[in-house]
Amino acid sequence: MYLYNSASHKKELFVPNSPDIVKMYTCGPTVYHFAHIGNLRSYIMEDALEKYLRYTGYNVKRVMNITDVGHLTSDADEGEDKMLKGAKREHKSVMEIAKFYTDAFFADCAKLNIKTPDVVEPATGLVDFYIEIIQRLMDNGHAYFAGGNVYFDTSTMERYYVFNDFNAGDLDVGVREGVEEDSNKRNKNDFVLWFTKSKFEDQALKWDSPWGVGYPGWHIECSGIALKHFGEDLDIHCGGIDNAFPHHTNEIVQSEGYLGHKWCNYWVHVSHLLVASGKMSKSSGEFLTVSLLEEKGFDPLAYRLYCLQSHYRKSLMFSWEIMQNAQVTYNKLISRVAALKPEDGEIDQAAVDALKAKFCAGLDNDLNTSLAVTAVYDVLKYNTNDATKLYVLGDFDRVLGLGLLEKGAKKREELKKQAVTAGEFTIISESGEADAEVEAKIQARQDAKKAKNFAEADRIRDELKAAGIELTDIPHGAKWKRLG
Ligand code: AMP
Ligand code: ZN
């Protein structure tokens, strides 16, 4: 697979450090509010990346942090801690806020078929380890103590900016809000590793440290969590594009300053979801949540489809009209899956191989999910039987996570029920399972009844009963289920 690496500014063949495991780290949410659908765009695309790596046979270990301390309202070490802001807003403790919004985040992820990472680590869980890292950075001259805080000295690294082929607007998006010069800093880009002195003395969570009671900076948590769970190297680090600078830039210098060697090989950044007024953000005005999508009658998976239809490195526009169109597209897709007959034919391996080749060709090219979605439509059009189509769709959905088979089966049942109301003879499986043989027997019994051959009809019912199948006659049809 080729992946665009923000650190080298080109597409590179993806080769993990170890053939046995892909080490993948993702910046998690700051849990002071609900995640908005822009944040979730990043997580959807990262989920597709993880799932595709697994699909191609890699064993992936994915780690995500939960930011529950240290992320200030400006990414440049200024402003209030976002968690404290959330706690004040809701008259709750920081820990209560963290728990509530962490749970809400994973509930939203579940609705979007985003897999929970193998390890989820709250920032507050590893403070002792951050102190160890900072101590080593102090000892080896990469950090200094000034005005009550510990800072990373960016002048000690040969290279600081690594991602600067991004558009400048994206680069300083996090640092613009309320920037003030901090006179303690030796260099403009130096950043806080450990705060003891700050303008907001009411910081809720504080820990003892060699530099005084305080709390860690935001960047150190991601380095610390990744180093703790992966050791000295990392294959892929992901996050939204706004994290590239300063957050990821700072993660690199502090991790490499600590390790004394290169740390992470591939940096994957997802571009922003935009609304008419600009970037969707938690801090500015109204933001859109998964619950709001649902309240307006949209299926979260229609939003997932919309995200997958475009490339992760392009900005994506959101509006309610766009969402309406995405829902129509999703409904049509599910209807087409529902129209396939599960019992129709044997798996046609040549067709499977041809269809998969196109799907993988798209994804191998820097995770082109848009082509992967096109490959889904190719399946529906392909000259093969329905059983093969359903098999391939199920296979693709291991990566796409669009609920194609589940929603398709549900819709198929609904259609059958509608046919009942329309007066047709319909056979419904109570469990949703499809069994061509059972259905054929039920149909034969119906034909016998129609021909007034009641003995034959009773014989078939008994035969089914002996096979553990219970039949119930319903208006214009029959339901069946397996006993026991
Ligand atoms: P936060 O909860 O603010 O720490 O952000 C969680 C993730 O969402 C990070 O990876 C951000 O880079 C990403 N993100 C923030 N805003 C957007 C947006 N409008 N579109 C896509 N991703 C975003
Ligand atoms: Zn991070």
Short mmCIF file of C-alpha atoms in Angstrom, two decimals, residues 102-454:
data_model
loop_
_atom_site.label_atom_id
_atom_site.label_comp_id
_atom_site.label_asym_id
_atom_site.label_seq_id
_atom_site.Cartn_x
_atom_site.Cartn_y
_atom_site.Cartn_z
CA THR A 102 -15.54 9.92 26.75
CA ASP A 103 -18.61 7.67 26.90
CA ALA A 104 -20.44 9.96 24.49
CA PHE A 105 -17.49 9.82 22.08
CA PHE A 106 -17.42 6.03 21.97
CA ALA A 107 -21.21 5.89 21.62
CA ASP A 108 -20.91 8.16 18.56
CA CYS A 109 -18.08 6.02 17.20
CA ALA A 110 -20.21 2.90 17.57
CA LYS A 111 -23.00 4.51 15.54
CA LEU A 112 -20.48 5.29 12.81
CA ASN A 113 -19.02 1.76 12.89
CA ILE A 114 -15.69 3.12 14.12
CA LYS A 115 -13.82 0.36 15.92
CA THR A 116 -12.57 1.15 19.44
CA PRO A 117 -8.73 1.13 19.42
CA ASP A 118 -6.96 -1.76 21.13
CA VAL A 119 -5.69 0.59 23.83
CA VAL A 120 -7.44 3.75 25.00
CA GLU A 121 -5.37 5.70 27.52
CA PRO A 122 -6.53 8.84 29.31
CA ALA A 123 -3.79 11.47 29.58
CA THR A 124 -4.18 11.52 33.36
CA GLY A 125 -3.28 7.81 33.48
CA LEU A 126 0.45 8.16 32.80
CA VAL A 127 1.57 11.38 34.48
CA ASP A 128 4.49 9.68 36.27
CA PHE A 129 5.83 8.54 32.92
CA TYR A 130 5.61 12.05 31.41
CA ILE A 131 7.63 13.27 34.40
CA GLU A 132 10.27 10.62 33.60
CA ILE A 133 10.41 11.77 29.98
CA ILE A 134 10.65 15.43 30.95
CA GLN A 135 13.38 14.63 33.47
CA ARG A 136 15.45 12.95 30.75
CA LEU A 137 14.86 15.94 28.44
CA MET A 138 16.11 18.21 31.23
CA ASP A 139 19.14 15.96 31.80
CA ASN A 140 20.12 15.82 28.15
CA GLY A 141 19.73 19.53 27.57
CA HIS A 142 16.54 19.54 25.46
CA ALA A 143 14.44 21.18 28.17
CA TYR A 144 14.81 24.09 30.57
CA PHE A 145 13.03 25.49 33.59
CA ALA A 146 11.92 29.12 33.41
CA GLY A 147 9.38 31.19 35.26
CA GLY A 148 7.93 28.13 36.99
CA ASN A 149 7.35 26.02 33.88
CA VAL A 150 9.44 23.44 32.03
CA TYR A 151 9.89 24.20 28.33
CA PHE A 152 11.22 22.20 25.41
CA ASP A 153 14.12 24.01 23.76
CA THR A 154 13.38 23.69 20.05
CA SER A 155 16.77 25.21 19.15
CA THR A 156 18.43 21.98 20.32
CA MET A 157 16.92 20.02 17.43
CA GLU A 158 18.40 20.08 13.96
CA ARG A 159 15.01 20.31 12.34
CA TYR A 160 11.81 21.61 13.84
CA TYR A 161 9.25 22.11 11.05
CA VAL A 162 8.57 18.86 9.23
CA PHE A 163 5.06 19.27 7.90
CA ASN A 164 5.35 22.69 6.35
CA ASP A 165 4.14 21.85 2.90
CA PHE A 166 0.64 22.34 4.20
CA ASN A 167 -1.16 25.51 3.47
CA ALA A 168 -0.14 28.13 5.99
CA GLY A 169 -3.73 28.72 7.11
CA ASP A 170 -3.97 25.11 8.25
CA LEU A 171 -0.61 25.32 9.97
CA ASP A 172 -1.35 28.11 12.36
CA VAL A 173 -4.98 27.33 12.89
CA GLY A 174 -4.35 26.24 16.48
CA VAL A 175 -2.00 29.03 17.47
CA ARG A 176 -3.99 32.00 16.32
CA GLU A 177 -6.51 32.14 19.13
CA GLY A 178 -5.43 34.65 21.77
CA VAL A 179 -1.66 34.34 21.29
CA GLU A 180 0.48 36.28 23.68
CA GLU A 181 4.27 36.19 23.85
CA ASP A 182 5.53 34.15 26.78
CA SER A 183 8.70 35.94 27.94
CA ASN A 184 10.01 32.75 29.58
CA LYS A 185 10.49 31.08 26.20
CA ARG A 186 14.01 31.10 24.76
CA ASN A 187 12.72 30.55 21.23
CA LYS A 188 9.42 31.42 19.65
CA ASN A 189 8.43 27.79 19.12
CA ASP A 190 9.45 26.45 22.54
CA PHE A 191 6.52 24.83 24.27
CA VAL A 192 5.54 23.83 27.78
CA LEU A 193 6.22 20.28 28.93
CA TRP A 194 5.18 20.89 32.53
CA PHE A 195 3.15 23.78 33.91
CA THR A 196 3.37 24.93 37.48
CA LYS A 197 2.75 28.61 37.01
CA SER A 198 -0.11 29.66 34.94
CA LYS A 199 -2.63 32.38 34.73
CA PHE A 200 -5.35 30.03 35.89
CA GLU A 201 -4.54 28.97 39.39
CA ASP A 202 -7.82 27.08 39.66
CA GLN A 203 -6.57 24.22 37.44
CA ALA A 204 -8.48 21.23 38.84
CA LEU A 205 -5.97 18.41 38.45
CA LYS A 206 -2.41 18.78 39.71
CA TRP A 207 0.43 16.40 40.40
CA ASP A 208 3.67 16.64 42.32
CA SER A 209 6.84 16.80 40.22
CA PRO A 210 10.53 17.68 40.60
CA TRP A 211 9.62 21.17 39.30
CA GLY A 212 6.72 21.75 41.65
CA VAL A 213 3.03 20.86 41.77
CA GLY A 214 1.48 21.24 38.33
CA TYR A 215 0.27 19.41 35.29
CA PRO A 216 1.61 18.20 31.94
CA GLY A 217 1.42 20.08 28.66
CA TRP A 218 -0.85 18.70 25.96
CA HIS A 219 1.84 17.46 23.57
CA ILE A 220 3.76 15.33 26.07
CA GLU A 221 0.74 13.12 26.68
CA CYS A 222 0.67 11.74 23.14
CA SER A 223 4.41 11.10 23.06
CA GLY A 224 4.23 9.51 26.50
CA ILE A 225 1.26 7.28 25.72
CA ALA A 226 2.75 6.12 22.41
CA LEU A 227 6.19 5.47 23.96
CA LYS A 228 4.62 3.56 26.84
CA HIS A 229 2.52 1.29 24.67
CA PHE A 230 4.77 0.87 21.63
CA GLY A 231 8.30 1.29 22.90
CA GLU A 232 10.90 3.20 20.90
CA ASP A 233 9.30 3.25 17.46
CA LEU A 234 6.00 3.88 15.76
CA ASP A 235 4.83 3.04 12.24
CA ILE A 236 1.87 5.38 11.75
CA HIS A 237 0.74 8.45 13.65
CA CYS A 238 -2.56 10.00 12.60
CA GLY A 239 -4.71 12.96 13.41
CA GLY A 240 -6.57 15.85 11.83
CA ILE A 241 -4.54 18.34 9.83
CA ASP A 242 -4.83 20.99 12.56
CA ASN A 243 -2.79 18.66 14.78
CA ALA A 244 0.20 18.74 12.40
CA PHE A 245 1.33 22.02 13.89
CA PRO A 246 2.16 22.59 16.65
CA HIS A 247 0.96 19.34 18.28
CA HIS A 248 2.62 16.70 16.09
CA THR A 249 5.62 18.88 15.36
CA ASN A 250 6.19 19.11 19.11
CA GLU A 251 5.54 15.41 19.63
CA ILE A 252 8.34 14.62 17.20
CA VAL A 253 10.99 16.83 18.76
CA GLN A 254 10.27 15.77 22.31
CA SER A 255 10.04 12.04 21.46
CA GLU A 256 13.21 12.15 19.38
CA GLY A 257 14.95 14.32 21.98
CA TYR A 258 14.04 11.69 24.57
CA LEU A 259 14.97 8.66 22.44
CA GLY A 260 17.98 10.10 20.66
CA HIS A 261 16.80 8.62 17.34
CA LYS A 262 14.00 8.74 14.80
CA TRP A 263 10.62 7.90 16.23
CA CYS A 264 7.67 7.65 13.81
CA ASN A 265 7.89 6.68 10.13
CA TYR A 266 4.54 7.70 8.60
CA TRP A 267 2.41 10.72 9.47
CA VAL A 268 -1.15 10.61 8.16
CA HIS A 269 -3.30 13.74 8.38
CA VAL A 270 -6.97 14.03 7.57
CA SER A 271 -8.14 17.33 6.10
CA HIS A 272 -10.95 19.29 7.61
CA LEU A 273 -14.65 19.12 7.36
CA LEU A 274 -15.81 22.60 6.45
CA VAL A 275 -19.07 24.42 6.80
CA ALA A 276 -20.03 27.54 4.86
CA SER A 277 -18.41 29.74 7.53
CA GLY A 278 -15.12 27.78 7.56
CA LYS A 279 -13.61 24.94 9.60
CA MET A 280 -15.99 23.15 11.90
CA SER A 281 -14.68 23.56 15.44
CA LYS A 282 -15.79 22.89 18.99
CA SER A 283 -14.86 26.30 20.25
CA SER A 284 -16.56 28.46 17.66
CA GLY A 285 -20.33 28.59 17.75
CA GLU A 286 -22.73 25.75 17.03
CA PHE A 287 -21.22 22.47 16.10
CA LEU A 288 -22.84 19.46 14.59
CA THR A 289 -23.01 16.16 16.41
CA VAL A 290 -24.04 12.63 15.54
CA SER A 291 -27.09 13.05 17.80
CA LEU A 292 -28.13 16.08 15.79
CA LEU A 293 -27.85 14.06 12.56
CA GLU A 294 -30.10 11.43 14.13
CA GLU A 295 -32.57 13.99 15.44
CA LYS A 296 -32.93 15.26 11.90
CA GLY A 297 -33.67 11.72 10.72
CA PHE A 298 -30.29 10.89 9.19
CA ASP A 299 -28.52 7.58 9.55
CA PRO A 300 -24.97 8.13 10.87
CA LEU A 301 -23.80 5.57 8.31
CA ALA A 302 -25.02 7.85 5.53
CA TYR A 303 -22.54 10.39 6.89
CA ARG A 304 -19.85 7.71 6.95
CA LEU A 305 -20.60 6.97 3.29
CA TYR A 306 -20.34 10.67 2.49
CA CYS A 307 -16.91 10.83 4.12
CA LEU A 308 -15.69 7.70 2.34
CA GLN A 309 -16.80 9.09 -1.01
CA SER A 310 -14.06 11.66 -0.91
CA HIS A 311 -10.33 11.45 -0.34
CA TYR A 312 -9.08 12.04 3.20
CA ARG A 313 -6.50 14.63 2.09
CA LYS A 314 -9.11 16.90 0.54
CA SER A 315 -11.23 19.27 2.57
CA LEU A 316 -14.83 18.19 2.69
CA MET A 317 -17.82 20.51 2.66
CA PHE A 318 -20.83 19.88 4.85
CA SER A 319 -24.35 21.29 4.61
CA TRP A 320 -27.79 19.89 5.36
CA GLU A 321 -28.51 19.69 1.66
CA ILE A 322 -25.36 17.62 1.15
CA MET A 323 -26.42 15.39 4.04
CA GLN A 324 -29.85 14.95 2.50
CA ASN A 325 -28.23 13.81 -0.75
CA ALA A 326 -25.91 11.47 1.15
CA GLN A 327 -28.93 9.88 2.83
CA VAL A 328 -30.67 9.36 -0.52
CA THR A 329 -27.49 7.78 -1.93
CA TYR A 330 -27.17 5.52 1.10
CA ASN A 331 -30.84 4.46 0.97
CA LYS A 332 -30.53 3.59 -2.72
CA LEU A 333 -27.40 1.59 -2.08
CA ILE A 334 -29.07 -0.39 0.71
CA SER A 335 -32.14 -1.01 -1.48
CA ARG A 336 -29.90 -2.45 -4.16
CA VAL A 337 -28.25 -4.74 -1.65
CA ALA A 338 -31.71 -5.74 -0.34
CA ALA A 339 -32.77 -6.71 -3.85
CA LEU A 340 -30.05 -9.38 -4.01
CA LYS A 341 -31.19 -12.90 -3.24
CA PRO A 342 -28.91 -14.61 -0.72
CA GLU A 343 -29.73 -18.10 -1.98
CA ASP A 344 -28.93 -17.28 -5.59
CA GLY A 345 -25.99 -19.46 -6.66
CA GLU A 346 -22.57 -20.65 -5.59
CA ILE A 347 -19.62 -18.30 -4.94
CA ASP A 348 -17.96 -17.46 -8.25
CA GLN A 349 -14.27 -17.18 -7.32
CA ALA A 350 -13.16 -15.57 -10.58
CA ALA A 351 -15.68 -12.76 -10.03
CA VAL A 352 -14.58 -12.36 -6.41
CA ASP A 353 -10.95 -11.98 -7.47
CA ALA A 354 -11.69 -9.47 -10.22
CA LEU A 355 -13.86 -7.32 -7.97
CA LYS A 356 -11.42 -7.40 -5.07
CA ALA A 357 -8.54 -6.38 -7.35
CA LYS A 358 -10.27 -3.11 -8.16
CA PHE A 359 -11.22 -2.45 -4.56
CA CYS A 360 -7.64 -2.98 -3.39
CA ALA A 361 -6.14 -0.98 -6.24
CA GLY A 362 -8.05 2.06 -4.99
CA LEU A 363 -7.16 1.62 -1.35
CA ASP A 364 -3.54 0.74 -2.09
CA ASN A 365 -3.23 4.16 -3.66
CA ASP A 366 -3.13 6.34 -0.54
CA LEU A 367 -6.41 5.00 0.83
CA ASN A 368 -8.60 6.10 -2.04
CA THR A 369 -11.90 5.27 -0.38
CA SER A 370 -13.78 7.03 -3.12
CA LEU A 371 -12.60 4.38 -5.60
CA ALA A 372 -13.38 1.71 -3.03
CA VAL A 373 -16.99 2.96 -2.90
CA THR A 374 -17.09 2.89 -6.72
CA ALA A 375 -15.96 -0.74 -6.47
CA VAL A 376 -19.12 -1.42 -4.43
CA TYR A 377 -21.25 -0.21 -7.34
CA ASP A 378 -19.17 -2.38 -9.67
CA VAL A 379 -20.16 -5.39 -7.58
CA LEU A 380 -23.84 -4.55 -7.92
CA LYS A 381 -23.50 -4.26 -11.71
CA TYR A 382 -21.18 -7.23 -12.22
CA ASN A 383 -22.27 -10.18 -14.30
CA THR A 384 -22.38 -12.81 -11.56
CA ASN A 385 -24.90 -14.38 -9.18
CA ASP A 386 -26.32 -12.66 -6.11
CA ALA A 387 -24.63 -14.97 -3.61
CA THR A 388 -21.25 -13.88 -4.99
CA LYS A 389 -22.24 -10.23 -4.91
CA LEU A 390 -23.34 -10.47 -1.29
CA TYR A 391 -20.16 -12.30 -0.38
CA VAL A 392 -17.98 -9.60 -1.96
CA LEU A 393 -20.02 -6.77 -0.43
CA GLY A 394 -19.59 -8.35 3.00
CA ASP A 395 -15.89 -8.64 2.35
CA PHE A 396 -15.54 -4.96 1.31
CA ASP A 397 -17.60 -3.86 4.26
CA ARG A 398 -14.90 -5.15 6.61
CA VAL A 399 -13.11 -1.97 5.54
CA LEU A 400 -15.95 0.37 4.59
CA GLY A 401 -18.12 -0.33 7.65
CA LEU A 402 -21.33 0.76 5.93
CA GLY A 403 -23.50 -1.99 7.38
CA LEU A 404 -24.23 -3.18 3.83
CA LEU A 405 -25.24 -6.75 4.67
CA GLU A 406 -27.02 -6.00 7.95
CA LYS A 407 -29.00 -3.07 6.61
CA GLY A 408 -29.60 -4.92 3.33
CA ALA A 409 -31.05 -7.94 5.18
CA LYS A 410 -33.23 -5.70 7.32
CA LYS A 411 -34.55 -3.92 4.28
CA ARG A 412 -35.18 -7.27 2.52
CA GLU A 413 -37.35 -8.36 5.45
CA GLU A 414 -39.22 -5.07 5.39
CA LEU A 415 -39.90 -5.50 1.71
CA LYS A 416 -41.25 -8.96 2.36
CA LYS A 417 -43.57 -7.59 5.03
CA GLN A 418 -44.76 -4.93 2.62
CA ALA A 419 -45.47 -7.64 0.07
CA VAL A 420 -47.65 -9.36 2.72
CA THR A 421 -49.74 -6.26 3.08
CA ALA A 422 -49.95 -6.07 -0.67
CA GLY A 423 -51.57 -9.52 -0.65
CA GLU A 424 -48.73 -11.67 -1.98
CA PHE A 425 -47.81 -14.95 -0.32
CA THR A 426 -44.68 -14.15 1.65
CA ILE A 427 -42.33 -16.31 3.63
CA ILE A 428 -40.69 -14.63 6.59
CA SER A 429 -37.84 -16.02 8.60
CA GLU A 430 -38.26 -14.82 12.17
CA SER A 431 -34.52 -14.83 12.76
CA GLY A 432 -33.74 -13.11 9.46
CA GLU A 433 -31.87 -16.18 8.27
CA ALA A 434 -32.23 -17.27 4.64
CA ASP A 435 -32.69 -20.96 3.89
CA ALA A 436 -33.66 -21.78 0.31
CA GLU A 437 -34.66 -25.36 1.12
CA VAL A 438 -37.04 -24.40 3.91
CA GLU A 439 -38.55 -21.65 1.81
CA ALA A 440 -39.07 -24.05 -1.10
CA LYS A 441 -40.93 -26.47 1.18
CA ILE A 442 -43.15 -23.74 2.59
CA GLN A 443 -43.93 -22.61 -0.94
CA ALA A 444 -44.71 -26.24 -1.94
CA ARG A 445 -47.12 -26.49 1.01
CA GLN A 446 -48.82 -23.30 -0.10
CA ASP A 447 -49.11 -24.65 -3.66
CA ALA A 448 -50.62 -27.90 -2.29
CA LYS A 449 -53.16 -25.90 -0.23
CA LYS A 450 -54.11 -23.89 -3.29
CA ALA A 451 -54.63 -27.13 -5.21
CA LYS A 452 -56.79 -28.34 -2.27
CA ASN A 453 -54.33 -31.17 -1.65
CA PHE A 454 -54.52 -30.77 2.14
#
